[in-house]
Amino acid sequence: MSSPELAQSIRDLLKQRNAVLLAHNYMRDEVQAIADITGDSLQLSMEAAKTDAAVIVFCGVHFMAESAAILSPDKTVLLPRPDAGCPMADMVDVAGLRELKAKHPGVPVVTYVNSSAAVKAESDICCTSANAVSVVKSLASDRLIFAPDRNLGRWVARFVPDKQFMYWEGYCPTHERMTVEAVQQKKSEHPDALFICHPECAPSVSALADHVCSTSGMYDYCKKSPAKTFIIGTEAGILFKLRQDNPDKEFILASQALICPNMKLTSLEDVLLALQTMQPVVRVPEAVRLKAKSALDKMLAVPRD
């Protein structure tokens, strides 16, 4: 079956199943092209929850589908590739987090949404890369545990110098592969370009950036900026929408290492099969779901700076 035929078959089945197709910003181009909604992981789950769809087809990784199940317990959540995991999310576990909490009683746990539902359930409040600074500032405590991304945590700490951070030493292997040398090489080749990177990058890389932000922040920044050339420091999938939205601008990937193998697993064939079989379904046990939702709700109640 050709790509256009696959796409049409998927769109037909989405209508039949009363389903909404979500694609993360890092998905393959052809998957993003046919999605109903594209965006950041939590943003996708929140938008899907607002729809009257009975089925959510989540083209992303496992923790993202769990977030959709947390926010939409009345909907069926399909993850076309159940083997699409997140190494960073896997770096923090419930037992380890409980042990750390026991050593620091009363210290709040701020957990990045790039984590399992079970870990969210052990947390006091969640955050995204876009709102992490606001979330940390909102805490009454002058100490906190930040999990699982040490790089995001250290970036946030720059804006909240009055708080003491205890970092879980997790990281995104894809962003971690981007080196200072690679960025400096691109900057020397494109001296007029602005370098924009994700806060999941190492602090030494973030220090070179003209702007550090989430993927949704990159879309806004590049659209509004008068600059014509940008060096992009996040996963390669983001280039699809950046180029679509800004045909008069040039976008250069900061490093060829910025490809997440998990984000590239999901194909159109996988999406079609998931809709045909209504499998695999992602479920979150109700006791875990309610605790995880509480951590997300607390985050959503925090005013943005």
C-alpha positions as CSV (number, residue, x, y, z in Angstrom):
1,M,0.0,0.0,0.0
2,S,1.4,3.4,-1.0
3,S,1.8,6.2,1.6
4,P,-1.2,8.2,0.2
5,E,-3.3,5.0,0.4
6,L,-2.2,4.3,3.9
7,A,-3.0,7.8,4.9
8,Q,-6.5,7.6,3.4
9,S,-7.1,4.2,5.1
10,I,-6.1,5.7,8.4
11,R,-8.3,8.8,8.0
12,D,-11.2,6.6,7.1
13,L,-10.8,4.3,10.1
14,L,-10.3,7.3,12.4
15,K,-13.8,8.5,11.4
16,Q,-15.3,5.1,11.8
17,R,-13.8,4.6,15.3
18,N,-14.6,8.2,16.4
19,A,-10.8,8.5,17.1
20,V,-8.4,11.4,17.3
21,L,-4.8,10.9,16.0
22,L,-2.1,12.6,18.1
23,A,1.5,13.0,16.9
24,H,4.4,14.3,19.0
25,N,6.6,16.9,17.5
26,Y,9.4,14.3,17.1
27,M,7.4,11.8,15.1
28,R,8.3,10.9,11.5
29,D,7.2,13.6,9.0
30,E,4.5,11.4,7.3
31,V,2.9,10.7,10.7
32,Q,2.8,14.3,11.7
33,A,1.3,15.2,8.3
34,I,-1.9,13.2,8.9
35,A,-2.4,13.8,12.6
36,D,-5.4,15.7,14.0
37,I,-3.2,17.4,16.6
38,T,0.6,17.7,16.9
39,G,2.5,19.2,19.8
40,D,4.3,18.6,23.1
41,S,3.5,15.4,25.0
42,L,1.2,16.8,27.8
43,Q,-0.3,19.4,25.5
44,L,-1.5,16.6,23.2
45,S,-3.1,14.7,26.1
46,M,-4.9,17.9,27.3
47,E,-6.2,18.7,23.8
48,A,-7.4,15.1,23.3
49,A,-9.2,15.2,26.6
50,K,-11.3,18.2,25.3
51,T,-12.5,16.3,22.3
52,D,-15.6,14.1,22.0
53,A,-13.5,11.3,20.5
54,A,-14.0,7.8,22.0
55,V,-10.5,6.7,21.0
56,I,-7.1,8.4,21.3
57,V,-4.3,7.1,19.0
58,F,-1.1,8.4,20.4
59,C,1.9,8.5,18.1
60,G,4.6,9.0,20.7
61,V,6.2,7.0,23.5
62,H,4.7,5.0,26.4
63,F,4.7,7.7,29.1
64,M,2.8,10.0,26.8
65,A,0.0,7.5,26.2
66,E,-0.1,7.0,30.0
67,S,-0.7,10.7,30.4
68,A,-3.6,10.5,27.9
69,A,-5.1,7.6,29.9
70,I,-4.7,9.6,33.1
71,L,-6.5,12.6,31.7
72,S,-9.1,10.7,29.7
73,P,-10.1,7.6,31.7
74,D,-13.3,7.3,29.7
75,K,-11.5,7.0,26.4
76,T,-9.6,4.1,24.8
77,V,-5.9,5.0,24.4
78,L,-4.0,3.2,21.7
79,L,-0.2,3.2,21.4
80,P,0.7,1.9,17.9
81,R,4.2,0.9,19.1
82,P,4.2,-0.4,22.6
83,D,8.0,-0.9,22.4
84,A,8.4,2.9,22.0
85,G,9.8,3.8,25.4
86,C,11.7,6.7,26.8
87,P,15.2,6.0,28.3
88,M,14.9,9.1,30.5
89,A,11.6,8.0,31.9
90,D,13.1,4.6,32.6
91,M,15.9,6.1,34.6
92,V,13.7,6.8,37.6
93,D,11.8,4.1,39.4
94,V,9.2,4.1,42.2
95,A,11.4,2.2,44.7
96,G,14.4,4.6,44.2
97,L,12.2,7.7,44.4
98,R,10.6,6.4,47.7
99,E,14.0,5.8,49.1
100,L,15.1,9.3,48.3
101,K,11.9,10.7,49.8
102,A,12.5,8.8,53.0
103,K,16.0,10.3,53.3
104,H,14.5,13.8,52.9
105,P,11.1,13.8,54.6
106,G,8.8,16.7,53.8
107,V,10.9,17.8,50.8
108,P,8.6,18.1,47.8
109,V,9.2,16.1,44.6
110,V,8.9,17.9,41.3
111,T,8.7,15.4,38.5
112,Y,9.1,16.2,34.8
113,V,6.1,14.8,32.7
114,N,8.7,12.6,30.9
115,S,8.1,9.9,33.5
116,S,5.8,6.9,34.1
117,A,2.4,7.2,35.7
118,A,3.7,5.3,38.7
119,V,6.5,7.8,39.3
120,K,4.1,10.8,38.8
121,A,1.9,9.1,41.5
122,E,4.8,9.3,43.9
123,S,5.4,13.0,43.2
124,D,4.0,16.2,44.8
125,I,3.7,18.1,41.5
126,C,4.6,17.6,37.9
127,C,6.2,20.1,35.4
128,T,6.9,20.5,31.7
129,S,9.9,22.0,30.1
130,A,7.7,25.1,29.4
131,N,6.4,25.7,33.0
132,A,9.2,24.1,35.2
133,V,10.5,27.5,36.4
134,S,7.0,28.6,37.4
135,V,6.3,25.3,39.2
136,V,9.5,25.5,41.2
137,K,8.9,29.1,42.2
138,S,5.4,28.2,43.4
139,L,6.8,25.8,46.1
140,A,6.7,27.0,49.7
141,S,9.8,24.9,50.5
142,D,13.3,26.2,49.9
143,R,14.4,22.6,49.1
144,L,13.1,20.2,46.4
145,I,13.8,16.9,44.7
146,F,13.8,17.3,40.9
147,A,13.4,14.1,38.8
148,P,14.3,12.6,36.4
149,D,16.1,15.1,34.2
150,R,19.2,16.6,35.7
151,N,19.7,19.0,32.8
152,L,16.3,20.5,32.9
153,G,16.7,20.8,36.7
154,R,20.0,22.6,36.5
155,W,18.6,24.9,33.8
156,V,15.6,25.7,36.1
157,A,17.9,26.3,39.1
158,R,19.5,29.2,37.3
159,F,16.2,31.1,37.6
160,V,15.5,30.1,41.2
161,P,18.8,30.7,43.1
162,D,17.1,30.8,46.5
163,K,16.1,27.1,46.4
164,Q,18.3,24.0,47.0
165,F,17.9,21.3,44.3
166,M,18.5,17.6,44.8
167,Y,18.8,16.2,41.3
168,W,17.8,12.7,40.1
169,E,20.7,11.9,37.7
170,G,18.5,11.1,34.7
171,Y,18.9,12.6,31.2
172,C,17.7,12.3,27.6
173,P,20.3,10.3,25.7
174,T,19.4,12.1,22.4
175,H,19.9,15.6,23.8
176,E,23.0,14.5,25.7
177,R,24.6,13.4,22.5
178,M,24.7,17.0,21.2
179,T,28.2,18.4,22.1
180,V,29.6,21.9,22.5
181,E,31.9,21.2,19.6
182,A,29.1,20.3,17.2
183,V,27.2,23.5,18.1
184,Q,30.3,25.7,17.7
185,Q,31.0,24.1,14.3
186,K,27.4,24.9,13.1
187,K,27.7,28.5,14.5
188,S,31.0,29.0,12.7
189,E,29.4,27.8,9.4
190,H,26.3,30.0,9.9
191,P,27.5,33.1,11.8
192,D,24.2,34.9,11.3
193,A,22.0,32.1,12.7
194,L,20.4,32.0,16.1
195,F,21.0,28.9,18.1
196,I,17.9,27.6,19.9
197,C,18.0,24.5,22.2
198,H,15.9,22.5,24.5
199,P,16.6,22.6,28.3
200,E,17.1,18.8,28.2
201,C,20.5,19.7,26.6
202,A,23.6,19.7,28.8
203,P,24.3,23.0,30.7
204,S,27.4,23.6,28.6
205,V,25.3,23.4,25.4
206,S,22.5,25.5,26.8
207,A,25.0,28.2,27.7
208,L,25.7,28.7,24.0
209,A,22.1,29.3,23.1
210,D,20.4,32.5,22.1
211,H,17.2,31.0,23.4
212,V,16.3,27.9,25.5
213,C,12.8,26.7,25.4
214,S,10.4,23.8,24.9
215,T,9.4,22.5,21.4
216,S,6.2,24.5,21.4
217,G,8.3,27.5,22.5
218,M,10.5,27.0,19.5
219,Y,7.6,27.2,17.1
220,D,6.5,30.5,18.6
221,Y,10.0,31.9,18.9
222,C,11.0,31.1,15.3
223,K,7.7,32.4,13.9
224,K,8.0,35.7,15.7
225,S,11.7,36.3,15.3
226,P,12.9,38.5,12.4
227,A,15.9,36.2,12.0
228,K,16.0,34.1,8.9
229,T,18.4,31.3,9.9
230,F,18.2,29.1,13.0
231,I,20.3,26.3,14.4
232,I,18.0,23.9,16.1
233,G,19.1,22.0,19.2
234,T,16.4,19.3,19.7
235,E,15.2,16.1,18.1
236,A,15.1,16.2,14.3
237,G,11.4,15.7,14.0
238,I,10.7,19.3,15.0
239,L,12.1,20.5,11.6
240,F,8.9,19.3,9.8
241,K,6.6,21.8,11.3
242,L,9.2,24.5,11.6
243,R,9.7,24.4,7.9
244,Q,6.0,24.1,7.1
245,D,5.2,27.2,9.2
246,N,8.2,29.3,8.1
247,P,8.8,28.6,4.4
248,D,10.9,31.7,4.1
249,K,13.3,30.7,6.9
250,E,16.2,28.2,7.1
251,F,16.4,25.6,9.9
252,I,19.7,23.7,10.5
253,L,19.9,20.7,12.8
254,A,22.6,21.4,15.4
255,S,23.9,17.8,15.2
256,Q,23.1,14.7,13.2
257,A,23.1,12.8,16.5
258,L,19.7,14.4,17.4
259,I,17.6,11.5,16.3
260,C,15.6,9.6,18.9
261,P,15.2,5.9,17.8
262,N,12.1,5.5,20.0
263,M,10.4,8.5,18.4
264,K,11.1,7.1,15.0
265,L,9.6,3.7,15.6
266,T,5.9,4.5,14.7
267,S,5.1,4.1,11.0
268,L,1.9,4.7,9.1
269,E,1.5,0.9,8.9
270,D,1.6,0.7,12.7
271,V,-1.1,3.4,13.0
272,L,-3.3,1.5,10.6
273,L,-2.9,-1.8,12.4
274,A,-3.7,-0.2,15.7
275,L,-6.9,1.2,14.3
276,Q,-7.8,-2.1,12.6
277,T,-7.2,-4.3,15.8
278,M,-7.9,-1.6,18.4
279,Q,-4.7,-2.7,20.1
280,P,-2.4,-2.2,22.0
281,V,-4.4,-0.4,24.7
282,V,-2.6,1.6,27.4
283,R,-4.3,1.5,30.8
284,V,-3.3,3.0,34.1
285,P,-4.6,1.4,37.3
286,E,-7.2,3.7,39.0
287,A,-5.3,4.1,42.3
288,V,-2.2,5.2,40.4
289,R,-4.2,7.3,37.9
290,L,-5.8,9.4,40.7
291,K,-2.5,10.1,42.4
292,A,-0.7,11.0,39.1
293,K,-3.6,13.2,38.1
294,S,-3.3,15.1,41.4
295,A,0.3,15.9,40.6
296,L,-0.7,17.1,37.1
297,D,-3.6,19.1,38.5
298,K,-1.4,20.9,41.0
299,M,0.9,21.8,38.1
300,L,-1.9,23.1,36.0
301,A,-3.1,25.3,38.9
302,V,0.3,27.2,39.0
303,P,0.1,30.6,37.3
304,R,2.6,31.1,34.5
305,D,5.2,33.8,34.9
